[in-house]
mmCIF file with all atom_site columns, C-alpha atoms in Angstrom:
data_model
loop_
_atom_site.group_PDB
_atom_site.id
_atom_site.type_symbol
_atom_site.label_atom_id
_atom_site.label_alt_id
_atom_site.label_comp_id
_atom_site.label_asym_id
_atom_site.label_entity_id
_atom_site.label_seq_id
_atom_site.pdbx_PDB_ins_code
_atom_site.Cartn_x
_atom_site.Cartn_y
_atom_site.Cartn_z
_atom_site.occupancy
_atom_site.B_iso_or_equiv
_atom_site.pdbx_formal_charge
_atom_site.auth_seq_id
_atom_site.auth_comp_id
_atom_site.auth_asym_id
_atom_site.auth_atom_id
_atom_site.pdbx_PDB_model_num
ATOM 1   C CA . UNK A 1 1   ? -16.187 19.295 64.308  1.00 79.00 ? 35  UNK A CA 1
ATOM 2   C CA . UNK A 1 2   ? -17.718 16.622 62.111  1.00 80.00 ? 36  UNK A CA 1
ATOM 3   C CA . UNK A 1 3   ? -20.717 18.810 61.309  1.00 78.00 ? 37  UNK A CA 1
ATOM 4   C CA . UNK A 1 4   ? -18.575 21.873 60.545  1.00 78.00 ? 38  UNK A CA 1
ATOM 5   C CA . UNK A 1 5   ? -16.458 19.909 58.063  1.00 79.00 ? 39  UNK A CA 1
ATOM 6   C CA . UNK A 1 6   ? -19.457 18.196 56.468  1.00 80.00 ? 40  UNK A CA 1
ATOM 7   C CA . UNK A 1 7   ? -18.515 14.573 57.197  1.00 82.00 ? 41  UNK A CA 1
ATOM 8   C CA . UNK A 1 8   ? -21.103 11.824 57.470  1.00 82.00 ? 42  UNK A CA 1
ATOM 9   C CA . UNK A 1 9   ? -22.380 10.514 60.816  1.00 84.00 ? 43  UNK A CA 1
ATOM 10  C CA . UNK A 1 10  ? -20.220 7.411  60.411  1.00 86.00 ? 44  UNK A CA 1
ATOM 11  C CA . UNK A 1 11  ? -17.128 9.547  61.129  1.00 86.00 ? 45  UNK A CA 1
ATOM 12  C CA . UNK A 1 12  ? -18.240 10.498 64.663  1.00 88.00 ? 46  UNK A CA 1
ATOM 13  C CA . UNK A 1 13  ? -15.561 8.275  66.279  1.00 89.00 ? 47  UNK A CA 1
ATOM 14  C CA . UNK A 1 14  ? -12.755 9.979  64.354  1.00 90.00 ? 48  UNK A CA 1
ATOM 15  C CA . UNK A 1 15  ? -14.079 13.400 65.407  1.00 89.00 ? 49  UNK A CA 1
ATOM 16  C CA . UNK A 1 16  ? -14.191 12.332 69.081  1.00 91.00 ? 50  UNK A CA 1
ATOM 17  C CA . UNK A 1 17  ? -10.682 10.822 68.894  1.00 90.00 ? 51  UNK A CA 1
ATOM 18  C CA . UNK A 1 18  ? -9.280  13.985 67.347  1.00 89.00 ? 52  UNK A CA 1
ATOM 19  C CA . UNK A 1 19  ? -11.036 16.163 69.941  1.00 90.00 ? 53  UNK A CA 1
ATOM 20  C CA . UNK A 1 20  ? -9.567  14.073 72.782  1.00 90.00 ? 54  UNK A CA 1
ATOM 21  C CA . UNK A 1 21  ? -6.136  14.262 71.121  1.00 89.00 ? 55  UNK A CA 1
ATOM 22  C CA . UNK A 1 22  ? -6.393  18.067 71.110  1.00 89.00 ? 56  UNK A CA 1
ATOM 23  C CA . UNK A 1 23  ? -7.730  18.256 74.688  1.00 90.00 ? 57  UNK A CA 1
ATOM 24  C CA . UNK A 1 24  ? -4.882  16.078 76.004  1.00 88.00 ? 58  UNK A CA 1
ATOM 25  C CA . UNK A 1 25  ? -2.345  18.402 74.386  1.00 87.00 ? 59  UNK A CA 1
ATOM 26  C CA . UNK A 1 26  ? -4.009  21.697 75.387  1.00 89.00 ? 60  UNK A CA 1
ATOM 27  C CA . UNK A 1 27  ? -2.574  23.604 78.380  1.00 89.00 ? 61  UNK A CA 1
ATOM 28  C CA . UNK A 1 28  ? -4.707  23.604 81.525  1.00 87.00 ? 62  UNK A CA 1
ATOM 29  C CA . UNK A 1 29  ? -4.741  26.118 84.388  1.00 86.00 ? 63  UNK A CA 1
ATOM 30  C CA . UNK A 1 30  ? -5.374  23.269 86.848  1.00 87.00 ? 64  UNK A CA 1
ATOM 31  C CA . UNK A 1 31  ? -2.093  21.625 85.808  1.00 87.00 ? 65  UNK A CA 1
ATOM 32  C CA . UNK A 1 32  ? -0.094  24.857 85.990  1.00 87.00 ? 66  UNK A CA 1
ATOM 33  C CA . UNK A 1 33  ? -0.447  25.690 82.282  1.00 88.00 ? 67  UNK A CA 1
ATOM 34  C CA . UNK A 1 34  ? 0.851   22.274 81.275  1.00 88.00 ? 68  UNK A CA 1
ATOM 35  C CA . UNK A 1 35  ? -1.002  19.754 79.147  1.00 89.00 ? 69  UNK A CA 1
ATOM 36  C CA . UNK A 1 36  ? -2.182  16.365 80.393  1.00 89.00 ? 70  UNK A CA 1
ATOM 37  C CA . UNK A 1 37  ? 0.177   14.683 77.918  1.00 87.00 ? 71  UNK A CA 1
ATOM 38  C CA . UNK A 1 38  ? 3.108   16.741 79.243  1.00 89.00 ? 72  UNK A CA 1
ATOM 39  C CA . UNK A 1 39  ? 2.322   15.874 82.883  1.00 89.00 ? 73  UNK A CA 1
ATOM 40  C CA . UNK A 1 40  ? 1.857   12.170 82.086  1.00 89.00 ? 74  UNK A CA 1
ATOM 41  C CA . UNK A 1 41  ? 4.969   11.671 79.928  1.00 89.00 ? 75  UNK A CA 1
ATOM 42  C CA . UNK A 1 42  ? 7.118   14.382 81.567  1.00 89.00 ? 76  UNK A CA 1
ATOM 43  C CA . UNK A 1 43  ? 8.194   15.514 78.079  1.00 90.00 ? 77  UNK A CA 1
ATOM 44  C CA . UNK A 1 44  ? 7.227   18.731 76.273  1.00 90.00 ? 78  UNK A CA 1
ATOM 45  C CA . UNK A 1 45  ? 4.421   18.410 73.726  1.00 86.00 ? 79  UNK A CA 1
ATOM 46  C CA . UNK A 1 46  ? 5.219   18.732 70.011  1.00 86.00 ? 80  UNK A CA 1
ATOM 47  C CA . UNK A 1 47  ? 2.543   20.976 68.454  1.00 86.00 ? 81  UNK A CA 1
ATOM 48  C CA . UNK A 1 48  ? 4.031   20.931 64.940  1.00 87.00 ? 82  UNK A CA 1
ATOM 49  C CA . UNK A 1 49  ? 2.010   17.881 63.833  1.00 86.00 ? 83  UNK A CA 1
ATOM 50  C CA . UNK A 1 50  ? -1.420  19.201 64.820  1.00 88.00 ? 84  UNK A CA 1
ATOM 51  C CA . UNK A 1 51  ? -3.624  19.702 61.759  1.00 90.00 ? 85  UNK A CA 1
ATOM 52  C CA . UNK A 1 52  ? -7.137  20.998 61.085  1.00 89.00 ? 86  UNK A CA 1
ATOM 53  C CA . UNK A 1 53  ? -9.714  18.200 61.265  1.00 90.00 ? 87  UNK A CA 1
ATOM 54  C CA . UNK A 1 54  ? -11.314 17.552 57.866  1.00 88.00 ? 88  UNK A CA 1
ATOM 55  C CA . UNK A 1 55  ? -8.830  19.572 55.806  1.00 90.00 ? 89  UNK A CA 1
ATOM 56  C CA . UNK A 1 56  ? -7.581  18.511 52.375  1.00 91.00 ? 90  UNK A CA 1
ATOM 57  C CA . UNK A 1 57  ? -4.589  16.207 52.305  1.00 93.00 ? 91  UNK A CA 1
ATOM 58  C CA . UNK A 1 58  ? -2.637  14.697 49.451  1.00 94.00 ? 92  UNK A CA 1
ATOM 59  C CA . UNK A 1 59  ? -1.083  11.287 50.096  1.00 94.00 ? 93  UNK A CA 1
ATOM 60  C CA . UNK A 1 60  ? 1.954   10.322 48.032  1.00 94.00 ? 94  UNK A CA 1
ATOM 61  C CA . UNK A 1 61  ? 1.565   7.071  46.105  1.00 91.00 ? 95  UNK A CA 1
ATOM 62  C CA . UNK A 1 62  ? 4.869   5.210  45.882  1.00 90.00 ? 96  UNK A CA 1
ATOM 63  C CA . UNK A 1 63  ? 6.247   4.341  42.450  1.00 89.00 ? 97  UNK A CA 1
ATOM 64  C CA . UNK A 1 64  ? 5.755   0.623  43.215  1.00 90.00 ? 98  UNK A CA 1
ATOM 65  C CA . UNK A 1 65  ? 1.987   1.085  43.556  1.00 88.00 ? 99  UNK A CA 1
ATOM 66  C CA . UNK A 1 66  ? 1.385   3.206  40.450  1.00 88.00 ? 100 UNK A CA 1
ATOM 67  C CA . UNK A 1 67  ? 2.264   3.225  36.792  1.00 89.00 ? 101 UNK A CA 1
ATOM 68  C CA . UNK A 1 68  ? 4.257   5.944  35.091  1.00 88.00 ? 102 UNK A CA 1
ATOM 69  C CA . UNK A 1 69  ? 1.195   7.786  33.780  1.00 90.00 ? 103 UNK A CA 1
ATOM 70  C CA . UNK A 1 70  ? -0.880  7.627  36.963  1.00 89.00 ? 104 UNK A CA 1
ATOM 71  C CA . UNK A 1 71  ? -1.034  10.533 39.439  1.00 90.00 ? 105 UNK A CA 1
ATOM 72  C CA . UNK A 1 72  ? 1.627   10.654 42.153  1.00 91.00 ? 106 UNK A CA 1
ATOM 73  C CA . UNK A 1 73  ? -0.812  11.553 44.906  1.00 91.00 ? 107 UNK A CA 1
ATOM 74  C CA . UNK A 1 74  ? -4.413  10.968 45.866  1.00 92.00 ? 108 UNK A CA 1
ATOM 75  C CA . UNK A 1 75  ? -6.808  13.474 47.420  1.00 92.00 ? 109 UNK A CA 1
ATOM 76  C CA . UNK A 1 76  ? -7.877  12.655 50.985  1.00 92.00 ? 110 UNK A CA 1
ATOM 77  C CA . UNK A 1 77  ? -9.503  14.176 54.063  1.00 92.00 ? 111 UNK A CA 1
ATOM 78  C CA . UNK A 1 78  ? -7.567  14.397 57.339  1.00 92.00 ? 112 UNK A CA 1
ATOM 79  C CA . UNK A 1 79  ? -9.309  12.427 60.128  1.00 92.00 ? 113 UNK A CA 1
ATOM 80  C CA . UNK A 1 80  ? -6.714  12.437 62.903  1.00 91.00 ? 114 UNK A CA 1
ATOM 81  C CA . UNK A 1 81  ? -3.772  10.475 64.220  1.00 90.00 ? 115 UNK A CA 1
ATOM 82  C CA . UNK A 1 82  ? -3.392  6.704  64.361  1.00 87.00 ? 116 UNK A CA 1
ATOM 83  C CA . UNK A 1 83  ? -2.531  5.293  67.802  1.00 84.00 ? 117 UNK A CA 1
ATOM 84  C CA . UNK A 1 84  ? 0.800   3.508  68.203  1.00 85.00 ? 118 UNK A CA 1
ATOM 85  C CA . UNK A 1 85  ? 1.697   4.356  64.591  1.00 86.00 ? 119 UNK A CA 1
ATOM 86  C CA . UNK A 1 86  ? 3.718   7.296  63.345  1.00 87.00 ? 120 UNK A CA 1
ATOM 87  C CA . UNK A 1 87  ? 1.303   8.500  60.691  1.00 90.00 ? 121 UNK A CA 1
ATOM 88  C CA . UNK A 1 88  ? -1.879  10.346 59.857  1.00 93.00 ? 122 UNK A CA 1
ATOM 89  C CA . UNK A 1 89  ? -5.335  8.793  59.538  1.00 93.00 ? 123 UNK A CA 1
ATOM 90  C CA . UNK A 1 90  ? -7.015  9.890  56.291  1.00 93.00 ? 124 UNK A CA 1
ATOM 91  C CA . UNK A 1 91  ? -10.132 9.200  54.232  1.00 92.00 ? 125 UNK A CA 1
ATOM 92  C CA . UNK A 1 92  ? -9.471  8.558  50.545  1.00 91.00 ? 126 UNK A CA 1
ATOM 93  C CA . UNK A 1 93  ? -12.270 10.366 48.701  1.00 88.00 ? 127 UNK A CA 1
ATOM 94  C CA . UNK A 1 94  ? -11.918 8.503  45.391  1.00 88.00 ? 128 UNK A CA 1
ATOM 95  C CA . UNK A 1 95  ? -11.531 4.944  46.751  1.00 88.00 ? 129 UNK A CA 1
ATOM 96  C CA . UNK A 1 96  ? -13.779 5.559  49.787  1.00 89.00 ? 130 UNK A CA 1
ATOM 97  C CA . UNK A 1 97  ? -11.474 3.875  52.318  1.00 92.00 ? 131 UNK A CA 1
ATOM 98  C CA . UNK A 1 98  ? -9.333  4.789  55.336  1.00 92.00 ? 132 UNK A CA 1
ATOM 99  C CA . UNK A 1 99  ? -5.612  5.265  54.751  1.00 92.00 ? 133 UNK A CA 1
ATOM 100 C CA . UNK A 1 100 ? -2.726  5.646  57.214  1.00 93.00 ? 134 UNK A CA 1
ATOM 101 C CA . UNK A 1 101 ? 0.333   7.404  55.834  1.00 93.00 ? 135 UNK A CA 1
ATOM 102 C CA . UNK A 1 102 ? 3.286   9.545  56.908  1.00 92.00 ? 136 UNK A CA 1
ATOM 103 C CA . UNK A 1 103 ? 3.986   10.988 53.468  1.00 92.00 ? 137 UNK A CA 1
ATOM 104 C CA . UNK A 1 104 ? 1.224   13.618 53.345  1.00 94.00 ? 138 UNK A CA 1
ATOM 105 C CA . UNK A 1 105 ? 0.948   17.226 52.183  1.00 93.00 ? 139 UNK A CA 1
ATOM 106 C CA . UNK A 1 106 ? -1.819  19.235 53.879  1.00 92.00 ? 140 UNK A CA 1
ATOM 107 C CA . UNK A 1 107 ? -3.879  22.160 52.623  1.00 90.00 ? 141 UNK A CA 1
ATOM 108 C CA . UNK A 1 108 ? -5.495  23.404 55.825  1.00 87.00 ? 142 UNK A CA 1
ATOM 109 C CA . UNK A 1 109 ? -7.273  26.286 54.107  1.00 87.00 ? 143 UNK A CA 1
ATOM 110 C CA . UNK A 1 110 ? -9.553  24.001 52.073  1.00 83.00 ? 144 UNK A CA 1
ATOM 111 C CA . UNK A 1 111 ? -12.380 21.833 53.378  1.00 82.00 ? 145 UNK A CA 1
ATOM 112 C CA . UNK A 1 112 ? -13.198 19.579 50.394  1.00 79.00 ? 146 UNK A CA 1
ATOM 113 C CA . UNK A 1 113 ? -16.573 18.365 51.607  1.00 73.00 ? 147 UNK A CA 1
ATOM 114 C CA . UNK A 1 114 ? -17.779 21.932 52.194  1.00 62.00 ? 148 UNK A CA 1
ATOM 115 C CA . UNK A 1 115 ? -17.069 22.642 48.522  1.00 54.00 ? 149 UNK A CA 1
ATOM 116 C CA . UNK A 1 116 ? -19.128 19.628 47.485  1.00 50.00 ? 150 UNK A CA 1
ATOM 117 C CA . UNK A 1 117 ? -21.996 20.709 49.750  1.00 50.00 ? 151 UNK A CA 1
ATOM 118 C CA . UNK A 1 118 ? -21.872 24.289 48.449  1.00 48.00 ? 152 UNK A CA 1
ATOM 119 C CA . UNK A 1 119 ? -21.995 22.981 44.860  1.00 49.00 ? 153 UNK A CA 1
ATOM 120 C CA . UNK A 1 120 ? -25.065 20.926 45.766  1.00 51.00 ? 154 UNK A CA 1
ATOM 121 C CA . UNK A 1 121 ? -26.691 23.961 47.395  1.00 53.00 ? 155 UNK A CA 1
ATOM 122 C CA . UNK A 1 122 ? -25.957 26.125 44.352  1.00 53.00 ? 156 UNK A CA 1
ATOM 123 C CA . UNK A 1 123 ? -27.433 23.445 42.107  1.00 56.00 ? 157 UNK A CA 1
ATOM 124 C CA . UNK A 1 124 ? -30.560 23.226 44.273  1.00 55.00 ? 158 UNK A CA 1
ATOM 125 C CA . UNK A 1 125 ? -30.889 27.022 44.376  1.00 56.00 ? 159 UNK A CA 1
ATOM 126 C CA . UNK A 1 126 ? -30.486 27.207 40.606  1.00 55.00 ? 160 UNK A CA 1
ATOM 127 C CA . UNK A 1 127 ? -33.364 24.773 40.171  1.00 55.00 ? 161 UNK A CA 1
ATOM 128 C CA . UNK A 1 128 ? -35.536 26.836 42.491  1.00 51.00 ? 162 UNK A CA 1
ATOM 129 C CA . UNK A 1 129 ? -34.693 30.059 40.661  1.00 51.00 ? 163 UNK A CA 1
ATOM 130 C CA . UNK A 1 130 ? -35.477 28.465 37.312  1.00 50.00 ? 164 UNK A CA 1
ATOM 131 C CA . UNK A 1 131 ? -39.038 27.693 38.402  1.00 54.00 ? 165 UNK A CA 1
ATOM 132 C CA . UNK A 1 132 ? -39.659 31.325 39.413  1.00 53.00 ? 166 UNK A CA 1
ATOM 133 C CA . UNK A 1 133 ? -38.924 33.169 36.173  1.00 54.00 ? 167 UNK A CA 1
ATOM 134 C CA . UNK A 1 134 ? -40.320 36.696 36.321  1.00 55.00 ? 168 UNK A CA 1
ATOM 135 C CA . UNK A 1 135 ? -42.542 37.615 33.414  1.00 58.00 ? 169 UNK A CA 1
ATOM 136 C CA . UNK A 1 136 ? -41.604 40.701 31.397  1.00 59.00 ? 170 UNK A CA 1
ATOM 137 C CA . UNK A 1 137 ? -44.539 42.930 30.688  1.00 63.00 ? 171 UNK A CA 1
ATOM 138 C CA . UNK A 1 138 ? -45.274 43.959 27.107  1.00 65.00 ? 172 UNK A CA 1
ATOM 139 C CA . UNK A 1 139 ? -44.591 47.611 28.064  1.00 65.00 ? 173 UNK A CA 1
ATOM 140 C CA . UNK A 1 140 ? -41.027 46.756 29.067  1.00 66.00 ? 174 UNK A CA 1
ATOM 141 C CA . UNK A 1 141 ? -40.504 44.833 25.828  1.00 65.00 ? 175 UNK A CA 1
ATOM 142 C CA . UNK A 1 142 ? -41.834 47.746 23.801  1.00 68.00 ? 176 UNK A CA 1
ATOM 143 C CA . UNK A 1 143 ? -39.598 50.240 25.615  1.00 65.00 ? 177 UNK A CA 1
ATOM 144 C CA . UNK A 1 144 ? -36.549 48.020 25.166  1.00 71.00 ? 178 UNK A CA 1
ATOM 145 C CA . UNK A 1 145 ? -37.253 47.780 21.411  1.00 71.00 ? 179 UNK A CA 1
ATOM 146 C CA . UNK A 1 146 ? -37.737 51.546 21.199  1.00 72.00 ? 180 UNK A CA 1
ATOM 147 C CA . UNK A 1 147 ? -34.492 52.211 23.037  1.00 76.00 ? 181 UNK A CA 1
ATOM 148 C CA . UNK A 1 148 ? -32.616 49.879 20.693  1.00 76.00 ? 182 UNK A CA 1
ATOM 149 C CA . UNK A 1 149 ? -34.143 51.604 17.673  1.00 76.00 ? 183 UNK A CA 1
ATOM 150 C CA . UNK A 1 150 ? -33.301 55.066 19.019  1.00 79.00 ? 184 UNK A CA 1
ATOM 151 C CA . UNK A 1 151 ? -29.698 53.993 19.680  1.00 77.00 ? 185 UNK A CA 1
ATOM 152 C CA . UNK A 1 152 ? -29.475 52.685 16.120  1.00 75.00 ? 186 UNK A CA 1
ATOM 153 C CA . UNK A 1 153 ? -30.851 55.964 14.725  1.00 79.00 ? 187 UNK A CA 1
ATOM 154 C CA . UNK A 1 154 ? -28.325 58.017 16.722  1.00 78.00 ? 188 UNK A CA 1
ATOM 155 C CA . UNK A 1 155 ? -25.466 55.879 15.413  1.00 78.00 ? 189 UNK A CA 1
ATOM 156 C CA . UNK A 1 156 ? -26.738 56.316 11.830  1.00 78.00 ? 190 UNK A CA 1
ATOM 157 C CA . UNK A 1 157 ? -26.944 60.109 12.207  1.00 81.00 ? 191 UNK A CA 1
ATOM 158 C CA . UNK A 1 158 ? -23.384 60.266 13.536  1.00 80.00 ? 192 UNK A CA 1
ATOM 159 C CA . UNK A 1 159 ? -22.323 58.044 10.630  1.00 76.00 ? 193 UNK A CA 1
ATOM 160 C CA . UNK A 1 160 ? -20.700 55.643 13.086  1.00 76.00 ? 194 UNK A CA 1
ATOM 161 C CA . UNK A 1 161 ? -22.320 52.679 11.391  1.00 74.00 ? 195 UNK A CA 1
ATOM 162 C CA . UNK A 1 162 ? -23.807 51.926 8.048   1.00 72.00 ? 196 UNK A CA 1
ATOM 163 C CA . UNK A 1 163 ? -26.227 49.220 7.101   1.00 70.00 ? 197 UNK A CA 1
ATOM 164 C CA . UNK A 1 164 ? -24.764 46.667 4.700   1.00 73.00 ? 198 UNK A CA 1
ATOM 165 C CA . UNK A 1 165 ? -26.926 44.187 2.844   1.00 71.00 ? 199 UNK A CA 1
ATOM 166 C CA . UNK A 1 166 ? -26.028 40.574 3.447   1.00 70.00 ? 200 UNK A CA 1
ATOM 167 C CA . UNK A 1 167 ? -24.363 38.657 0.649   1.00 64.00 ? 201 UNK A CA 1
ATOM 168 C CA . UNK A 1 168 ? -25.857 35.460 -0.649  1.00 62.00 ? 202 UNK A CA 1
ATOM 169 C CA . UNK A 1 169 ? -25.038 32.088 0.823   1.00 62.00 ? 203 UNK A CA 1
ATOM 170 C CA . UNK A 1 170 ? -22.667 31.055 -1.983  1.00 61.00 ? 204 UNK A CA 1
ATOM 171 C CA . UNK A 1 171 ? -19.014 31.992 -1.886  1.00 59.00 ? 205 UNK A CA 1
ATOM 172 C CA . UNK A 1 172 ? -17.702 33.884 -4.860  1.00 58.00 ? 206 UNK A CA 1
ATOM 173 C CA . UNK A 1 173 ? -14.154 33.992 -6.166  1.00 64.00 ? 207 UNK A CA 1
ATOM 174 C CA . UNK A 1 174 ? -12.174 37.106 -6.897  1.00 64.00 ? 208 UNK A CA 1
ATOM 175 C CA . UNK A 1 175 ? -13.068 37.003 -10.621 1.00 65.00 ? 209 UNK A CA 1
ATOM 176 C CA . UNK A 1 176 ? -16.802 36.781 -9.826  1.00 62.00 ? 210 UNK A CA 1
ATOM 177 C CA . UNK A 1 177 ? -17.271 33.057 -10.501 1.00 63.00 ? 211 UNK A CA 1
ATOM 178 C CA . UNK A 1 178 ? -19.236 30.950 -7.986  1.00 59.00 ? 212 UNK A CA 1
ATOM 179 C CA . UNK A 1 179 ? -17.891 27.945 -6.117  1.00 58.00 ? 213 UNK A CA 1
ATOM 180 C CA . UNK A 1 180 ? -19.988 24.871 -6.723  1.00 56.00 ? 214 UNK A CA 1
#
């Protein structure tokens, strides 16, 4: 899970905790299609709070902790669930610290670290492509110039365009006087 999302090795514990959280809430044939959590607590499992590990999350910043012109939320990465606390465990990307909060909006379709990695890969690939510039032969250059000239001649014959001589650099007024 950690590798798929693109998290660093230091987040291995969060990945293991989230995996065990999911395993304990998954139905098992050995337990008669009940989950280990359901058998242990004798209560049905609530699946509504399960989220995709490593997805984008936006944590609300209370008005006491921010000024009027500051953003109302901060971008984070979902890491799992905090034990004994009713909240989600998140990694704040900007401040580089762990955050526990209940007031979170999730975007499970976006993996923010994968975007960063893909940008890095594109940048690396662009550098590689720039070093391997194909040389254009003089024949191709000559043919491209000839084709441009022939297109220009065809347009002249059809009277679609006309060549106009460029005016001088100075601006002239309506009466013919120059601006100085």
